[in-house]
Coordinates of C-alpha atoms in Angstrom, one line a residue:
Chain U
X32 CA 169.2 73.0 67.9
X33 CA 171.1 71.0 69.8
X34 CA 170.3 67.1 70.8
X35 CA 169.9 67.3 74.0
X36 CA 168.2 70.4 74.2
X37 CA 164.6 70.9 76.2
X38 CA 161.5 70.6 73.6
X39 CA 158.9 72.5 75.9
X40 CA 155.6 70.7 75.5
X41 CA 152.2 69.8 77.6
X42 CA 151.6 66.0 76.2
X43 CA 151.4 63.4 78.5
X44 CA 155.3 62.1 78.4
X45 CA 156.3 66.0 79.2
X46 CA 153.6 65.9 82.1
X47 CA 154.8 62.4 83.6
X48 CA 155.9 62.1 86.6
X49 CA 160.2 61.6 86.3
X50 CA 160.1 58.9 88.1
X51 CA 157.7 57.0 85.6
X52 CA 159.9 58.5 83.1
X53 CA 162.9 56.6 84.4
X54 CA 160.9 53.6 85.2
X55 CA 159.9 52.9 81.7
X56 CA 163.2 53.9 80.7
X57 CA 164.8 50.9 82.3
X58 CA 162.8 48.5 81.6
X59 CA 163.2 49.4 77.7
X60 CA 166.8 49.2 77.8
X61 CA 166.8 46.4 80.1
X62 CA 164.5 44.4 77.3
X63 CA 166.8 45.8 74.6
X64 CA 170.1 45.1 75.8
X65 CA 169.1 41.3 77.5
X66 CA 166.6 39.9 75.5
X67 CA 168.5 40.4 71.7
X68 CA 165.3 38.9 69.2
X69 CA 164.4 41.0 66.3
X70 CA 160.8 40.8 67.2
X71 CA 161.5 42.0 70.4
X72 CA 163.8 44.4 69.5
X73 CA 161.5 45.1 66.7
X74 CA 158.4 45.6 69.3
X75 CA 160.6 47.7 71.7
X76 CA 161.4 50.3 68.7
X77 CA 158.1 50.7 68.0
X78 CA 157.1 51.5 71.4
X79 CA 159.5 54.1 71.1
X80 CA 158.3 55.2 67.9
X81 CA 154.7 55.6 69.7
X82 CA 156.3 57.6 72.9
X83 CA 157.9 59.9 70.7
X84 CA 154.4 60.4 68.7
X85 CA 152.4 60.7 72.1
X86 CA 155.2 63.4 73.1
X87 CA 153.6 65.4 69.4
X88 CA 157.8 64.8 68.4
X89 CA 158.2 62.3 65.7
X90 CA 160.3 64.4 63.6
X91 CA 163.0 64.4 66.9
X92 CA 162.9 60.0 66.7
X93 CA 165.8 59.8 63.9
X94 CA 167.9 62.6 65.3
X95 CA 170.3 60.8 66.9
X96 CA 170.7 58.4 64.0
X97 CA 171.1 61.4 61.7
X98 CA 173.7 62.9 64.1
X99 CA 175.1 60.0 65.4
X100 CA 175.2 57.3 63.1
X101 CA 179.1 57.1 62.6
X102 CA 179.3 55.4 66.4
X103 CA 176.2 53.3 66.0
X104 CA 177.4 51.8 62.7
X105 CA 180.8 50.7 64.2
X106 CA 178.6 49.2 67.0
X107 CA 177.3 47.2 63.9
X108 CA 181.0 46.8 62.0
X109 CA 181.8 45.7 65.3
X110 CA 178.8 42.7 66.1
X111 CA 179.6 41.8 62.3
X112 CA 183.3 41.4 63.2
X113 CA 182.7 39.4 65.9
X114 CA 180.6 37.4 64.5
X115 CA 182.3 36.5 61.2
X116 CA 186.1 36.2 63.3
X117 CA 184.8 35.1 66.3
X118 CA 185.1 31.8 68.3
X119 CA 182.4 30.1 66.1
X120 CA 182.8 31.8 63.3
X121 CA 180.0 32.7 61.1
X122 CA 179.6 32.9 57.2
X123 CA 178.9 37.0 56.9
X124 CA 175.6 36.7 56.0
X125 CA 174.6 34.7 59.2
X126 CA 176.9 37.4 60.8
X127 CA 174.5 40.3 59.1
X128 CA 171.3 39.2 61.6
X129 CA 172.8 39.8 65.0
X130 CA 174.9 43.2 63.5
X131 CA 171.7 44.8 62.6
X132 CA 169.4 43.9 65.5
X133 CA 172.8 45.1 67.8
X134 CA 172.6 48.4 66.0
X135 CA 168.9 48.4 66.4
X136 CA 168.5 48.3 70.2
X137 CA 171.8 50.2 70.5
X138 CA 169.7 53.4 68.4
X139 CA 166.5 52.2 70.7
X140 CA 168.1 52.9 73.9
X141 CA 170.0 55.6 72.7
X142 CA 166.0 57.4 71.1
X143 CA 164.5 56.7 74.3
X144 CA 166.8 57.9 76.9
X145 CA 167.2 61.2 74.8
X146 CA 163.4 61.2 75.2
X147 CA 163.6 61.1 78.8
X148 CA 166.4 64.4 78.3
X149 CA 164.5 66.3 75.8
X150 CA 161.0 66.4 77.4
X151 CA 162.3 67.0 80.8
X152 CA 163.2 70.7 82.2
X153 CA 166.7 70.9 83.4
X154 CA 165.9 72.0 86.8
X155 CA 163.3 69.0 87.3
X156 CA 166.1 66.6 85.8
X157 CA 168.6 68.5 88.3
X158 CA 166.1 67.7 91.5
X159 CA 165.3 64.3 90.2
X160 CA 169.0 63.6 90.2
X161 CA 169.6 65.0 93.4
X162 CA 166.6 62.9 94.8
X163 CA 168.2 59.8 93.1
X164 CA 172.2 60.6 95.0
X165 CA 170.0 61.1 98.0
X166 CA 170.3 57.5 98.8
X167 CA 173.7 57.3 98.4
X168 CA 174.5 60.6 100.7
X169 CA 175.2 57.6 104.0
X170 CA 178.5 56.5 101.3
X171 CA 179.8 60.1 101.3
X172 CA 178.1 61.2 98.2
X173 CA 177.1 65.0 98.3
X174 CA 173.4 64.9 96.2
X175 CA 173.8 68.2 94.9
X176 CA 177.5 68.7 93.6
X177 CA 176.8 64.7 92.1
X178 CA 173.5 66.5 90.7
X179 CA 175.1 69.1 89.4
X180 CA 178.1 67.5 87.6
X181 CA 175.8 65.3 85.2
X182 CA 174.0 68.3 84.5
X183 CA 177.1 70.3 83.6
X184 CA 178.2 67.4 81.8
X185 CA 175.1 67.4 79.7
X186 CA 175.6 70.9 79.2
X187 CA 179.1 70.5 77.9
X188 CA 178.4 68.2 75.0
X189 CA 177.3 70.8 72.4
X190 CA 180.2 73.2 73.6
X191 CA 182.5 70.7 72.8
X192 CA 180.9 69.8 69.1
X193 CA 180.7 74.1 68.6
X194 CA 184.7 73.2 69.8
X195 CA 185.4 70.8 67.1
X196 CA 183.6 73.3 64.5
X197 CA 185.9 76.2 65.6
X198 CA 189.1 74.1 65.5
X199 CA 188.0 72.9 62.0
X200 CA 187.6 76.1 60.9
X201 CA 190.7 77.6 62.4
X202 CA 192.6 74.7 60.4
X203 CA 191.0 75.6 57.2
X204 CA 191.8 78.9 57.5
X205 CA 195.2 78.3 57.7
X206 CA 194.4 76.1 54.3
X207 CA 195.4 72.8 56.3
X208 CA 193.5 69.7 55.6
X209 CA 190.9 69.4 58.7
X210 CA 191.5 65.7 60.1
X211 CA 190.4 63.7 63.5
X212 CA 194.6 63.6 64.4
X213 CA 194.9 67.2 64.5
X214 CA 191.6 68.3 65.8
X215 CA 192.1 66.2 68.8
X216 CA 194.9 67.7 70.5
X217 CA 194.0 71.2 70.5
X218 CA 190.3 70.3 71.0
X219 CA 191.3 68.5 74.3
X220 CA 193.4 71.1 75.4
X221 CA 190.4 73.5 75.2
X222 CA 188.1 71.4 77.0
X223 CA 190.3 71.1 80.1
X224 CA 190.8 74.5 79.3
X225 CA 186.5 75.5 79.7
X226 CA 186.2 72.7 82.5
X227 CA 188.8 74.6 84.6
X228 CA 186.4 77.5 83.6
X229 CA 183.1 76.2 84.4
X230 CA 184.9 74.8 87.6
X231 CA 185.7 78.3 88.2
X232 CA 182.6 79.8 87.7
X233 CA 180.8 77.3 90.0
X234 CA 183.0 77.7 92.8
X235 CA 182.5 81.5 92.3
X236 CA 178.5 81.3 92.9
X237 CA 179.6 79.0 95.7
X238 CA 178.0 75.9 94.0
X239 CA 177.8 73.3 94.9
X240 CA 176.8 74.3 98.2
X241 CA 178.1 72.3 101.2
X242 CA 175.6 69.9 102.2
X243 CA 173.7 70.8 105.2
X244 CA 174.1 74.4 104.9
X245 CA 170.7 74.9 104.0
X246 CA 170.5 78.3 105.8
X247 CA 172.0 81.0 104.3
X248 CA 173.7 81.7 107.9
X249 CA 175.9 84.9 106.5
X250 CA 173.0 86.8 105.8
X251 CA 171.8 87.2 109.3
X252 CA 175.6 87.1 110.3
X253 CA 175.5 90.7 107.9
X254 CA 172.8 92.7 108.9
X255 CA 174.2 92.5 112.3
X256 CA 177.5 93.8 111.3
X257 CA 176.2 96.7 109.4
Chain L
X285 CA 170.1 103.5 103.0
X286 CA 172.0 102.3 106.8
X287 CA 175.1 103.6 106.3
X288 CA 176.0 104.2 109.9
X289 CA 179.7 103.1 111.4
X290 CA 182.2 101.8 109.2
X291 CA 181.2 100.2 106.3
X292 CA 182.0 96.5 105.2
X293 CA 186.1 96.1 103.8
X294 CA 188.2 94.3 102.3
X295 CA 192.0 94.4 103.3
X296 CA 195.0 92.6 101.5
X297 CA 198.0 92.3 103.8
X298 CA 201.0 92.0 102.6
X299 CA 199.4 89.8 99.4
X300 CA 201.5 87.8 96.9
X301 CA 200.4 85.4 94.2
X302 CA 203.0 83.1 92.6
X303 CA 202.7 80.4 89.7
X304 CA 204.4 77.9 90.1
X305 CA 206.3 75.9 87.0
X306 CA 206.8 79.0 85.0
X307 CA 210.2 80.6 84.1
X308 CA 210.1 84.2 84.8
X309 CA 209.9 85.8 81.7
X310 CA 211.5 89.3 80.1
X311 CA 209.6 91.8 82.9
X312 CA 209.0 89.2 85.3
X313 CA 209.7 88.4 88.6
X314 CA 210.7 85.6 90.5
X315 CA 208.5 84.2 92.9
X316 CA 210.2 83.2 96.4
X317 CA 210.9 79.7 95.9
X318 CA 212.7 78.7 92.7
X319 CA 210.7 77.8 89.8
X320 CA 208.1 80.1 90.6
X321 CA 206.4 83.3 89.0
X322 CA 205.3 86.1 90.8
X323 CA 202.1 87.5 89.5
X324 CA 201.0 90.1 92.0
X325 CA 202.5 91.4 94.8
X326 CA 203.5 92.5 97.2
X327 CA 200.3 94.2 97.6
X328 CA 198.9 95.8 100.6
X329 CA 195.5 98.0 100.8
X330 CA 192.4 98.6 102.3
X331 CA 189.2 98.8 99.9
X332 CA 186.5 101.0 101.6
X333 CA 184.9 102.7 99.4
X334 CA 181.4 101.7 97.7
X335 CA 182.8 101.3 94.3
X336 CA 186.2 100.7 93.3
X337 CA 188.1 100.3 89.9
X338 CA 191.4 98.8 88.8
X339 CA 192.9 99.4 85.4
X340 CA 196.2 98.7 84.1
X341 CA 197.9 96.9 80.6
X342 CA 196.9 93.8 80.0
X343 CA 198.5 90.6 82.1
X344 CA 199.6 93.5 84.5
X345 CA 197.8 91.2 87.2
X346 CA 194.4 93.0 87.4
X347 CA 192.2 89.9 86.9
X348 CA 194.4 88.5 89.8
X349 CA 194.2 90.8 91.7
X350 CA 190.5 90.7 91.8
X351 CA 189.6 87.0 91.7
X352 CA 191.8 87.3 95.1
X353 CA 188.4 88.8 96.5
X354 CA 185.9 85.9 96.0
X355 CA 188.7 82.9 97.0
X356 CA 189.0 81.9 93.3
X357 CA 193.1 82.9 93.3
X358 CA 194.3 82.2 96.8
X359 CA 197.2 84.5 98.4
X360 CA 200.7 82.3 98.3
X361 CA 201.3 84.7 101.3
X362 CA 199.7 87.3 103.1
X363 CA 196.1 87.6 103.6
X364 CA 192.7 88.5 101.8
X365 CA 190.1 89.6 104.5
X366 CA 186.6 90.3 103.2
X367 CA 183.9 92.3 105.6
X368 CA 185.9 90.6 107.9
X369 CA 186.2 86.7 106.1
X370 CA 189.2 85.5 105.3
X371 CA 189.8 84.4 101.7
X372 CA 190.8 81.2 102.7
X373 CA 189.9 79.7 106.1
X374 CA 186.3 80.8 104.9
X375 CA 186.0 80.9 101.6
X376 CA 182.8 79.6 101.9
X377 CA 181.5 82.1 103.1
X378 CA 182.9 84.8 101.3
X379 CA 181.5 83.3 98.5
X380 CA 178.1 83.6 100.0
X381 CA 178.1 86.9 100.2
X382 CA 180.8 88.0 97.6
X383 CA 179.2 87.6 93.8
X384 CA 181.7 87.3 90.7
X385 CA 180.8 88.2 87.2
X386 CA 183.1 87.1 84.2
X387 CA 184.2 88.2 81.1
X388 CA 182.7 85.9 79.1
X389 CA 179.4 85.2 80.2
X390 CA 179.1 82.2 78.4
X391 CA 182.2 80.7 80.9
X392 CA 179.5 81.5 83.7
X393 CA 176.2 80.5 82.9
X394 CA 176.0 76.5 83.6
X395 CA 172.2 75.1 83.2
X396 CA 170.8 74.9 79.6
X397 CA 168.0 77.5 79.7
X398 CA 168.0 81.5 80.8
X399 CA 165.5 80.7 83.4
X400 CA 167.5 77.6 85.3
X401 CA 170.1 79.4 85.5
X402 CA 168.5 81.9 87.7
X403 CA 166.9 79.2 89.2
X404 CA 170.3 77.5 90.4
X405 CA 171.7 81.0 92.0
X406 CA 168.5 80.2 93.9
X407 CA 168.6 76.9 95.1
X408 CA 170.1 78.1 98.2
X409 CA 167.5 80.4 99.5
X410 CA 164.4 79.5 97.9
X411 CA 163.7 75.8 98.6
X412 CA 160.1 75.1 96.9
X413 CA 160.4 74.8 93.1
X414 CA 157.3 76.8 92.4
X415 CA 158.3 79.8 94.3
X416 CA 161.8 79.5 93.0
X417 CA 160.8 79.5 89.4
X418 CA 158.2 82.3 90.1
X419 CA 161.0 84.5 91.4
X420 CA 163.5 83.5 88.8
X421 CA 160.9 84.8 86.2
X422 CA 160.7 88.2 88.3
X423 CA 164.2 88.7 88.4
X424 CA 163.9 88.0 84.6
X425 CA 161.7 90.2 84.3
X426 CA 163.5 92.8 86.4
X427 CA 166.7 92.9 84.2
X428 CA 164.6 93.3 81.1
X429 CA 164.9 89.9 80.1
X430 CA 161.2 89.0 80.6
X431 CA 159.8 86.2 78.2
X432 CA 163.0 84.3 78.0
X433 CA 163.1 82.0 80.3
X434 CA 162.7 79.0 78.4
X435 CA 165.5 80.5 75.4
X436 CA 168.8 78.1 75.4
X437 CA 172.0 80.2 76.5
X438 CA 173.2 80.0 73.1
X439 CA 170.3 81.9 71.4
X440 CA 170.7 85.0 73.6
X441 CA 172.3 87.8 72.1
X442 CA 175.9 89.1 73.7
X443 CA 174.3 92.1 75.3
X444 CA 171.6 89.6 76.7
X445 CA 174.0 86.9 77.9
X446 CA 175.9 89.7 79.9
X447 CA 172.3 90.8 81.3
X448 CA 171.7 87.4 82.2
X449 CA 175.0 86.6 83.8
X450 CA 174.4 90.2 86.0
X451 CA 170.9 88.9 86.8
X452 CA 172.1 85.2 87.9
X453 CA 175.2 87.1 90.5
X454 CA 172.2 89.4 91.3
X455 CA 170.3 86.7 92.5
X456 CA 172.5 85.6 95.6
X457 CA 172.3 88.9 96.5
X458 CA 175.5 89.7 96.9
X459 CA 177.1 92.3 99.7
X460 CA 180.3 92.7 97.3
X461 CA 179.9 92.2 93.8
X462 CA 183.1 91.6 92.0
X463 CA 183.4 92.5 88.1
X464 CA 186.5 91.3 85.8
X465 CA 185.8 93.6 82.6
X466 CA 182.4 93.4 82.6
X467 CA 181.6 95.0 79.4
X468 CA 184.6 94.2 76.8
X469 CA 182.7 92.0 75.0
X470 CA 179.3 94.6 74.9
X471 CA 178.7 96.7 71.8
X472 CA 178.2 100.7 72.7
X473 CA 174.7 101.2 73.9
X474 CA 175.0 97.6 76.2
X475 CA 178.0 98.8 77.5
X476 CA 176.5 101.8 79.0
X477 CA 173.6 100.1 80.2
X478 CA 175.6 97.4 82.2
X479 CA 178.0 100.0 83.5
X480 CA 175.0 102.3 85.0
X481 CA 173.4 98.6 86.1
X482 CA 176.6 98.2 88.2
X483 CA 177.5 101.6 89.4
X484 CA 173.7 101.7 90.8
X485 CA 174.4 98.5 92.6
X486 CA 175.9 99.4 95.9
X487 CA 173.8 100.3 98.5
X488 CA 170.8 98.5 96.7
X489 CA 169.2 95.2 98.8
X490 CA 172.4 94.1 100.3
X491 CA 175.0 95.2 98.4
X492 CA 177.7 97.4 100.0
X493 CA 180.5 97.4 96.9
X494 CA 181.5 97.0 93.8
X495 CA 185.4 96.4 92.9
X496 CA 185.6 96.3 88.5
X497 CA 188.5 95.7 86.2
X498 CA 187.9 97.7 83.2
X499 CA 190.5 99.2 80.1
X500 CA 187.5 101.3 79.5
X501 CA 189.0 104.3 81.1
X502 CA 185.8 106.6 81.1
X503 CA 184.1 104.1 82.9
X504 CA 186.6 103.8 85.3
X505 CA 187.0 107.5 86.2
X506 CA 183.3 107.2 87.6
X507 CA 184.6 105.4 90.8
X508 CA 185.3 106.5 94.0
X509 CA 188.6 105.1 93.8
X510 CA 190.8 103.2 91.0
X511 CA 193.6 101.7 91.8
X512 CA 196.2 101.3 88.6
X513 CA 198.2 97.8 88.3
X514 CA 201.1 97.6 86.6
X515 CA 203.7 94.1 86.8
X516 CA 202.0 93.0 89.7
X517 CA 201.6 96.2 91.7
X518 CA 199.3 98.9 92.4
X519 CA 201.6 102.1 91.2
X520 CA 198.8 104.2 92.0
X521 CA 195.8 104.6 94.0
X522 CA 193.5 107.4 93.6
X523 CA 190.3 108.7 93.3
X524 CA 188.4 107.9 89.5
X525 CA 189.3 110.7 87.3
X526 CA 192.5 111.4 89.1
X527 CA 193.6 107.6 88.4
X528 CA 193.2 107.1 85.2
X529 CA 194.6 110.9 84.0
X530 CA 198.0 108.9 86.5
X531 CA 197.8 106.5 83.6
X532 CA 196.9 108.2 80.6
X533 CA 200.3 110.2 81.3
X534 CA 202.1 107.3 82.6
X535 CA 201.3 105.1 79.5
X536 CA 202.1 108.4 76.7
X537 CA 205.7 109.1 78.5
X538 CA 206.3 105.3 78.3
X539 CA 205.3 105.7 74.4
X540 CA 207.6 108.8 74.2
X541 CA 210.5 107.1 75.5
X542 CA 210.0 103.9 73.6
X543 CA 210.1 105.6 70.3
X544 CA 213.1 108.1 71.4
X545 CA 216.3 107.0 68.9
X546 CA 218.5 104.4 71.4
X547 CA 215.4 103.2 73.5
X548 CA 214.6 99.8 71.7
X549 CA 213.1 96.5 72.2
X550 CA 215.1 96.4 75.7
X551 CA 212.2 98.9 77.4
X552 CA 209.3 97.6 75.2
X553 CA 209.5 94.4 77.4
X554 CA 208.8 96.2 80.4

């Protein structure tokens, strides 16, 4: 299954509102990112811990570390780096503190937004977001094609891992060594080449739909033609 | 069925599509400004009939030719009018009315879940979310893919995915549904069911016609008329079986003459 796939469920995070959902969302990353203690940090991930246990997921609350854990190490390397090189520099094990708690509230945002994802149906997180551009329609912004293209974006993350998994195995094939260098390039090319697509295959269901045209006007316009 | 007057058409006048930034190559033609392909065209017709097929080799500008009909590929001169829209000025609303269903199903389907995708060719005309996800599950439902609304895109079978994608065009409710081979990627038995799906379509709800790319040349004798492409042109224009014998013959005397002692690689480029 994929990470940011919908887990179906009737506990109380699935049932809450999405604006709650958001809500609490904010304020743990807010906390997380701002207020760097290890008890806090410490106190946050447990809260997250306990929403992933109300949601009846706990076996879901290390997936991203599991899947992700090259990026959020060199989030760590890179605290670490910082600290031991940096203007006041540190002796690496004072430098060690401040790398892990980083990492930690890096992986606590990252388990609690994908719990926001994951418990969520896509076409409630596709009205929520439309709800949310709403306010910004006055600057120009068209709430349902902004909706939409988060969405697809969201979408587009496991095609592009099956991607890198099809490129690997077309090097391998071949009997070439399967290496970041030359996956990139023809990986790249072949996501430009499926965004084009699913650019494409919007435009032909006529999505996004311009705004205000809430009335399928054309149908009426038919009926009288035939 | 109201079937009286003329039915709904779709004219090209005078239509041509070039690429631009591509040297011509072996078989090709120029486009009319240098540094330009032509990939269709001239081409001048008038579709009328309720369901029509094209068929032709492959890159012989059949896909072009069709996306021309839902705004996807617009005209570099001359015009697409559909039921009386034109292809550009309103493409909006030609793509209201004028569903599209790709090859690849997978290139098509854009929300996570079976359901929400159905859901999202609904958005438009069904505005409360309960109602909408009741009639996405009938429409499920109707295209015997009851149960699996709530099954990821990826965990449908081929034959499913295909269903689906038919089921999410369906939904708009489209008065011309447009088809680029809709069953190359279906085993036997899902090919047969998607083809009688389609040819059933027009004059069902508010569908008028069906236009299909196919190299599936049984299924493509069942039209009304078939119009055969070949290096940008329509050679031929008939009705379904007489069509695609045209091109049966056509393509074994090409064969002939390639393999004839003298003829080489010269006339395989054509």
């Amino acid at each position: 299954m994929n990470l940011l796939d919908h887990r179906p469920g009737t506990s109380p995070v699935h049932r809450a509102p999405l604006g709650v959902k958001y809500a609490v969302l904010l304020v743990l990353t807010v906390v997380l990112v701002a207020w760097r203690q290890p008890v806090v940090v410490g106190v946050v991930l447990t809260g997250v811990f306990g929403l992933y246990l109300l949601a009846r997921l706990p076996g879901e609350f290390l997936a991203p570390w599991r899947r992700g854990w090259p990026l959020l190490a060199f989030a760590g390397v890179a605290r670490f780096a910082s600290g031991v090189f940096g203007p006041v520099p540190l002796s690496p094990l004072d430098a060690l503190g401040p790398a892990l708690v980083v990492l930690a509230a890096v992986f606590g945002a990252l388990a609690a937004a994908r719990l926001l994802v994951i418990t969520t149906g896509g076409t409630e997180l596709l009205d929520g977001l439309a709800h949310f551009f709403g306010a910004f329609r006055r600057f120009g912004v068209n709430p349902e094609a902004a909706a939409l293209a988060v969405n697809v974006m969201l979408r587009t993350i496991p095609w592009v891992g099956a991607a890198v998994r099809a490129h690997a195995e077309a090097l391998a094939s071949r009997g070439l060594r399967r290496g970041p260098v030359r996956l990139m390039g023809p990986v790249l090319v072949a996501t430009v080449g499926h965004a084009r697509a699913t650019g494409e295959a919007l435009a032909a269901r006529g999505l996004p739909a311009a705004p205000d045209t809430e009335d399928p006007a054309p149908r009426a316009d038919y009926t009288r033609g035939a | 069925m109201p079937s009286a007057g003329p039915g709904p058409v779709i004219q090209l006048r005078g239509v041509v599509v070039d690429l631009p930034g591509a040297a011509p190559a072996p078989g090709q033609g120029a486009g009319a400004t240098p540094g330009t392909l032509r990939i269709l065209g001239p081409v001048e017709t008038t579709l009328a009939e309720p369901v029509t097929a094209v068929i032709g080799a492959n890159g012989s500008g059949k896909s072009t030719l069709v996306r021309l009909l839902n705004g996807l590929v617009q005209p570099t001169a001359g015009t697409v009018t559909v039921h009386g829209l034109d292809t550009v000025g309103q493409v909006d609303a030609v793509r209201s009315r004028a569903g599209f269903m790709f090859t690849d199903p997978l290139v098509q389907l854009v929300m996570p879940t079976a359901g929400e995708d159905v859901e999202l060719s609904l958005r438009r005309t069904v505005r409360h979310r309960g109602e909408r996800r009741r009639a996405a599950e009938a429409l499920l439902a109707e295209h015997g893919l009851a149960g699996l609304s709530h099954r990821s895109i990826y965990d449908l079978s081929g034959g499913q995915r295909q269903r689906l994608a038919l089921a999410s065009v369906l939904a708009t409710d489209p008065a011309l549904l447009v088809a680029d081979e809709p069953t190359t990627l279906l085993d036997l038995d899902w090919t047969l069911e998607v083809q009688e799906l389609l040819l059933s379509l027009p004059g069902t709800g508010r569908c008028r016609q069906l236009v299909y790319t196919t190299h599936d040349l049984d299924f493509a004798a069942r039209a009304d008329r078939c119009l055969v492409v070949a290096d940008g042109r329509i050679v031929h224009d008939d009705d379904g079986p007489g069509a695609v014998a045209w091109y049966r013959r056509d393509v074994h005397a090409r064969r002939a003459a390639r393999t004839r002692p003298g003829a080489g690689r010269k006339e395989r480029a054509r």
